[in-house]
mmCIF file of C-alpha atoms in Angstrom:
data_model
loop_
_atom_site.group_PDB
_atom_site.id
_atom_site.type_symbol
_atom_site.label_atom_id
_atom_site.label_comp_id
_atom_site.label_asym_id
_atom_site.label_seq_id
_atom_site.Cartn_x
_atom_site.Cartn_y
_atom_site.Cartn_z
ATOM 1 C CA MET A 14 -54.401 -55.838 -45.085
ATOM 2 C CA ASN A 15 -57.876 -56.859 -44.022
ATOM 3 C CA VAL A 16 -58.962 -58.698 -40.869
ATOM 4 C CA ALA A 17 -59.221 -62.078 -42.613
ATOM 5 C CA GLN A 18 -55.616 -61.833 -43.849
ATOM 6 C CA PHE A 19 -54.444 -60.786 -40.398
ATOM 7 C CA GLU A 20 -56.253 -63.722 -38.767
ATOM 8 C CA ARG A 21 -54.816 -66.140 -41.322
ATOM 9 C CA ILE A 22 -51.276 -64.898 -40.597
ATOM 10 C CA GLU A 23 -51.937 -65.221 -36.851
ATOM 11 C CA ALA A 24 -53.222 -68.775 -37.317
ATOM 12 C CA TYR A 25 -50.117 -69.619 -39.367
ATOM 13 C CA LEU A 26 -47.752 -68.194 -36.741
ATOM 14 C CA GLN A 27 -49.593 -70.034 -33.943
ATOM 15 C CA ASN A 28 -49.630 -73.354 -35.881
ATOM 16 C CA ARG A 29 -53.430 -73.482 -35.896
ATOM 17 C CA LEU A 30 -53.795 -74.114 -39.662
ATOM 18 C CA SER A 31 -54.574 -77.551 -41.026
ATOM 19 C CA GLU A 32 -51.831 -79.214 -43.045
ATOM 20 C CA ALA A 33 -53.523 -78.354 -46.364
ATOM 21 C CA ASP A 34 -54.108 -74.729 -45.319
ATOM 22 C CA ARG A 35 -50.511 -74.480 -44.105
ATOM 23 C CA ARG A 36 -49.170 -75.737 -47.445
ATOM 24 C CA SER A 37 -51.458 -73.332 -49.320
ATOM 25 C CA PHE A 38 -50.346 -70.422 -47.124
ATOM 26 C CA GLU A 39 -46.651 -71.282 -47.539
ATOM 27 C CA ALA A 40 -47.105 -71.486 -51.322
ATOM 28 C CA ALA A 41 -48.705 -68.022 -51.288
ATOM 29 C CA LEU A 42 -45.868 -66.842 -49.059
ATOM 30 C CA GLN A 43 -43.300 -67.914 -51.657
ATOM 31 C CA ILE A 44 -45.049 -65.875 -54.371
ATOM 32 C CA ASP A 45 -46.305 -62.739 -52.588
ATOM 33 C CA THR A 46 -43.497 -60.486 -51.288
ATOM 34 C CA SER A 47 -45.927 -58.192 -49.474
ATOM 35 C CA LEU A 48 -47.271 -61.237 -47.612
ATOM 36 C CA GLN A 49 -43.692 -62.228 -46.764
ATOM 37 C CA LEU A 50 -43.022 -58.756 -45.378
ATOM 38 C CA GLU A 51 -46.236 -58.807 -43.345
ATOM 39 C CA VAL A 52 -45.459 -62.254 -41.864
ATOM 40 C CA GLU A 53 -41.932 -61.092 -41.018
ATOM 41 C CA THR A 54 -43.302 -57.949 -39.358
ATOM 42 C CA GLN A 55 -45.856 -59.987 -37.380
ATOM 43 C CA GLN A 56 -43.099 -62.355 -36.202
ATOM 44 C CA LYS A 57 -40.917 -59.458 -35.053
ATOM 45 C CA LEU A 58 -43.822 -57.855 -33.218
ATOM 46 C CA ARG A 59 -44.651 -61.157 -31.519
ATOM 47 C CA LEU A 60 -41.016 -61.522 -30.436
ATOM 48 C CA GLY A 61 -41.020 -57.975 -29.095
ATOM 49 C CA LEU A 62 -44.221 -58.590 -27.156
ATOM 50 C CA ARG A 63 -42.795 -61.818 -25.733
ATOM 51 C CA ALA A 64 -39.676 -59.941 -24.643
ATOM 52 C CA LEU A 65 -41.845 -57.361 -22.889
ATOM 53 C CA ALA A 66 -43.845 -60.137 -21.186
ATOM 54 C CA ILE A 67 -40.648 -61.833 -19.996
ATOM 55 C CA GLU A 68 -39.366 -58.522 -18.702
ATOM 56 C CA LYS A 69 -42.628 -58.005 -16.817
ATOM 57 C CA GLN A 70 -42.369 -61.486 -15.302
ATOM 58 C CA LEU A 71 -38.817 -60.728 -14.215
ATOM 59 C CA LEU A 72 -39.983 -57.520 -12.568
ATOM 60 C CA ASN A 73 -42.792 -59.385 -10.774
ATOM 61 C CA ALA A 74 -40.365 -62.078 -9.592
ATOM 62 C CA LYS A 75 -37.992 -59.383 -8.366
ATOM 63 C CA LYS A 76 -40.854 -57.707 -6.462
ATOM 64 C CA ARG A 77 -41.855 -61.017 -4.857
ATOM 65 C CA THR A 78 -38.270 -61.684 -3.866
ATOM 66 C CA GLN A 79 -37.950 -58.228 -2.367
ATOM 67 C CA THR A 80 -41.191 -58.530 -0.379
ATOM 68 C CA GLU A 81 -40.162 -61.964 0.924
ATOM 69 C CA GLN A 82 -36.748 -60.682 1.982
ATOM 70 C CA LEU A 83 -38.001 -57.366 3.368
ATOM 71 C CA PRO A 84 -39.105 -58.629 6.819
ATOM 72 C CA GLN A 85 -35.787 -60.443 7.247
ATOM 73 C CA THR A 86 -33.406 -57.636 6.307
ATOM 74 C CA LYS A 87 -35.472 -54.497 6.976
ATOM 75 C CA THR A 88 -32.960 -52.438 5.005
ATOM 76 C CA VAL A 89 -33.820 -50.941 1.661
ATOM 77 C CA PHE A 90 -30.977 -50.347 -0.713
ATOM 78 C CA ARG A 91 -31.194 -47.395 -3.037
ATOM 79 C CA GLY A 92 -29.682 -49.564 -5.772
ATOM 80 C CA LYS A 93 -32.828 -51.696 -5.942
ATOM 81 C CA ILE A 94 -35.042 -48.647 -6.319
ATOM 82 C CA GLN A 95 -32.794 -47.304 -9.061
ATOM 83 C CA TRP A 96 -32.905 -50.691 -10.766
ATOM 84 C CA LYS A 97 -36.692 -50.388 -11.079
ATOM 85 C CA THR A 98 -36.369 -46.901 -12.508
ATOM 86 C CA TRP A 99 -33.770 -47.994 -15.038
ATOM 87 C CA SER A 100 -35.784 -51.044 -16.078
ATOM 88 C CA ALA A 101 -38.895 -48.884 -16.585
ATOM 89 C CA ALA A 102 -36.839 -46.450 -18.677
ATOM 90 C CA ALA A 103 -35.408 -49.338 -20.709
ATOM 91 C CA SER A 104 -38.931 -50.654 -21.346
ATOM 92 C CA ILE A 105 -40.044 -47.260 -22.607
ATOM 93 C CA ILE A 106 -36.989 -47.019 -24.871
ATOM 94 C CA VAL A 107 -37.700 -50.494 -26.291
ATOM 95 C CA ALA A 108 -41.332 -49.544 -26.967
ATOM 96 C CA LEU A 109 -40.277 -46.300 -28.670
ATOM 97 C CA GLY A 110 -37.689 -48.176 -30.722
ATOM 98 C CA VAL A 111 -40.243 -50.708 -31.950
ATOM 99 C CA THR A 112 -42.647 -47.880 -32.813
ATOM 100 C CA TRP A 113 -39.962 -45.941 -34.689
ATOM 101 C CA TRP A 114 -38.891 -49.055 -36.581
ATOM 102 C CA GLY A 115 -42.495 -49.796 -37.615
ATOM 103 C CA TRP A 116 -43.071 -46.242 -38.826
ATOM 104 C CA ASN A 117 -39.745 -46.135 -40.696
ATOM 105 C CA TYR A 118 -40.425 -49.539 -42.261
ATOM 106 C CA ASN A 119 -43.840 -48.416 -43.566
ATOM 107 C CA THR A 120 -42.408 -45.174 -44.997
ATOM 108 C CA ARG A 121 -39.702 -47.062 -46.923
ATOM 109 C CA GLN A 122 -42.235 -49.599 -48.156
ATOM 110 C CA ASN A 123 -44.584 -46.843 -49.453
ATOM 111 C CA LYS A 124 -41.693 -45.228 -51.333
ATOM 112 C CA HIS A 125 -40.826 -48.565 -52.950
ATOM 113 C CA GLN A 126 -44.479 -49.101 -53.909
ATOM 114 C CA PHE A 127 -44.634 -45.663 -55.525
ATOM 115 C CA MET A 128 -41.453 -46.362 -57.487
ATOM 116 C CA ALA A 129 -42.750 -49.771 -58.604
ATOM 117 C CA LEU A 130 -46.056 -48.281 -59.781
ATOM 118 C CA ALA A 131 -44.230 -45.526 -61.643
ATOM 119 C CA GLU A 132 -42.028 -48.067 -63.419
ATOM 120 C CA GLN A 133 -45.061 -50.200 -64.213
ATOM 121 C CA GLU A 134 -46.991 -47.300 -65.735
ATOM 122 C CA MET A 135 -44.156 -45.855 -67.849
ATOM 123 C CA THR A 136 -44.783 -47.979 -70.910
ATOM 124 C CA ASP A 137 -45.263 -45.377 -73.619
ATOM 125 C CA VAL A 138 -41.901 -45.311 -75.445
ATOM 126 C CA GLN A 139 -42.565 -41.894 -76.948
ATOM 127 C CA TYR A 140 -42.900 -40.210 -73.537
ATOM 128 C CA LYS A 141 -40.329 -42.412 -71.833
ATOM 129 C CA SER A 142 -37.652 -41.276 -74.275
ATOM 130 C CA LEU A 143 -38.425 -37.533 -74.023
ATOM 131 C CA PRO A 144 -36.280 -35.450 -71.660
ATOM 132 C CA PHE A 145 -38.121 -34.440 -68.504
ATOM 133 C CA GLU A 146 -37.962 -30.704 -69.277
ATOM 134 C CA SER A 147 -39.554 -31.291 -72.693
ATOM 135 C CA LEU A 148 -42.294 -33.292 -71.035
ATOM 136 C CA GLN A 149 -43.016 -30.442 -68.601
ATOM 137 C CA ASN A 150 -43.152 -27.912 -71.443
ATOM 138 C CA LEU A 151 -45.426 -30.217 -73.425
ATOM 139 C CA SER A 152 -47.825 -30.498 -70.479
ATOM 140 C CA LYS A 153 -48.192 -26.696 -70.476
ATOM 141 C CA SER A 154 -48.367 -25.993 -74.202
ATOM 142 C CA ALA A 155 -49.829 -29.142 -75.748
ATOM 143 C CA PRO A 156 -52.068 -28.492 -78.764
ATOM 144 C CA THR A 157 -54.720 -31.034 -77.749
ATOM 145 C CA ARG A 158 -56.288 -31.932 -74.467
ATOM 146 C CA SER A 159 -55.326 -35.614 -74.679
ATOM 147 C CA THR A 160 -51.674 -34.766 -75.384
ATOM 148 C CA ARG A 161 -51.611 -32.359 -72.439
ATOM 149 C CA GLN A 162 -53.217 -34.953 -70.159
ATOM 150 C CA LYS A 163 -50.702 -37.609 -71.214
ATOM 151 C CA ALA A 164 -47.860 -35.196 -70.546
ATOM 152 C CA GLU A 165 -49.255 -34.350 -67.084
ATOM 153 C CA TRP A 166 -49.542 -38.050 -66.299
ATOM 154 C CA TYR A 167 -45.979 -38.809 -67.310
ATOM 155 C CA VAL A 168 -44.657 -35.783 -65.421
ATOM 156 C CA ALA A 169 -46.237 -37.259 -62.262
ATOM 157 C CA LEU A 170 -44.652 -40.644 -63.008
ATOM 158 C CA VAL A 171 -41.244 -39.070 -63.534
ATOM 159 C CA TYR A 172 -41.559 -37.317 -60.162
ATOM 160 C CA LEU A 173 -42.317 -40.706 -58.596
ATOM 161 C CA LYS A 174 -39.365 -42.292 -60.361
ATOM 162 C CA LYS A 175 -37.033 -39.544 -59.147
ATOM 163 C CA GLY A 176 -38.305 -39.975 -55.563
ATOM 164 C CA GLN A 177 -39.940 -36.525 -55.403
ATOM 165 C CA ILE A 178 -43.022 -37.888 -53.658
ATOM 166 C CA SER A 179 -44.594 -34.555 -52.622
ATOM 167 C CA LYS A 180 -44.442 -33.131 -56.171
ATOM 168 C CA ALA A 181 -45.783 -36.401 -57.548
ATOM 169 C CA GLN A 182 -48.671 -36.421 -55.071
ATOM 170 C CA THR A 183 -49.568 -32.828 -55.964
ATOM 171 C CA GLN A 184 -49.631 -33.699 -59.674
ATOM 172 C CA LEU A 185 -51.556 -36.946 -59.072
ATOM 173 C CA LYS A 186 -54.155 -35.176 -56.904
ATOM 174 C CA ARG A 187 -54.687 -32.624 -59.673
ATOM 175 C CA ILE A 188 -55.225 -35.457 -62.164
ATOM 176 C CA ALA A 189 -57.456 -37.479 -59.807
ATOM 177 C CA ASN A 190 -59.684 -34.480 -59.074
ATOM 178 C CA ASN A 191 -60.484 -34.060 -62.785
ATOM 179 C CA PRO A 192 -62.976 -36.802 -63.735
ATOM 180 C CA GLN A 193 -62.526 -35.893 -67.431
ATOM 181 C CA HIS A 194 -58.799 -36.670 -67.280
ATOM 182 C CA LEU A 195 -57.645 -39.743 -69.245
ATOM 183 C CA TYR A 196 -55.602 -41.021 -66.301
ATOM 184 C CA CYS A 197 -57.985 -40.138 -63.466
ATOM 185 C CA GLN A 198 -58.488 -43.754 -62.336
ATOM 186 C CA GLN A 199 -54.778 -44.619 -62.476
ATOM 187 C CA ALA A 200 -53.931 -41.521 -60.418
ATOM 188 C CA LYS A 201 -56.533 -42.483 -57.812
ATOM 189 C CA LYS A 202 -55.066 -45.998 -57.687
ATOM 190 C CA ILE A 203 -51.560 -44.692 -57.021
ATOM 191 C CA LEU A 204 -52.817 -42.225 -54.395
ATOM 192 C CA ARG A 205 -54.684 -45.035 -52.591
ATOM 193 C CA THR A 206 -51.453 -47.011 -52.171
ATOM 194 C CA ASN A 207 -49.922 -44.167 -50.181
#
């Protein structure tokens, strides 16, 4: 996502778009699932940040109340000090939770993108119908360079389809590093989406 897309999503969420731009954005939102996911993520992050701001305001109000009552009572309860400690710990836990969720969300999304690209690229019926073991053997002992390169390509796609991302990335890197390979550009495209 580039800066312009991010700013457009922010303007949409803050109701700063004109009516025509809003309708255009909502139409794009209906079509583009990645845009839907990004808007949903932005909304959740905004809600989380608002919750943190409210919590900070509550802490500030509590501090003001304590300082106003301090000259009158002159007794400090340990419970109030512990409350601050527990609220700080809760804030840290919330921040870690949001961070973990964001990282986990991106990892799942990358796996789904890899699987979608693998499905999209597996169009050759001849290779799609071959058993995986035969395809691996063909990639090692193919009589021609183009046949071997096709077999290597489809082995990488099968790894993606099976969810073996590390093996697929190794195979795709090998293909992408060979500029003479028939599928060099496609391998680079898949590696860029990671």
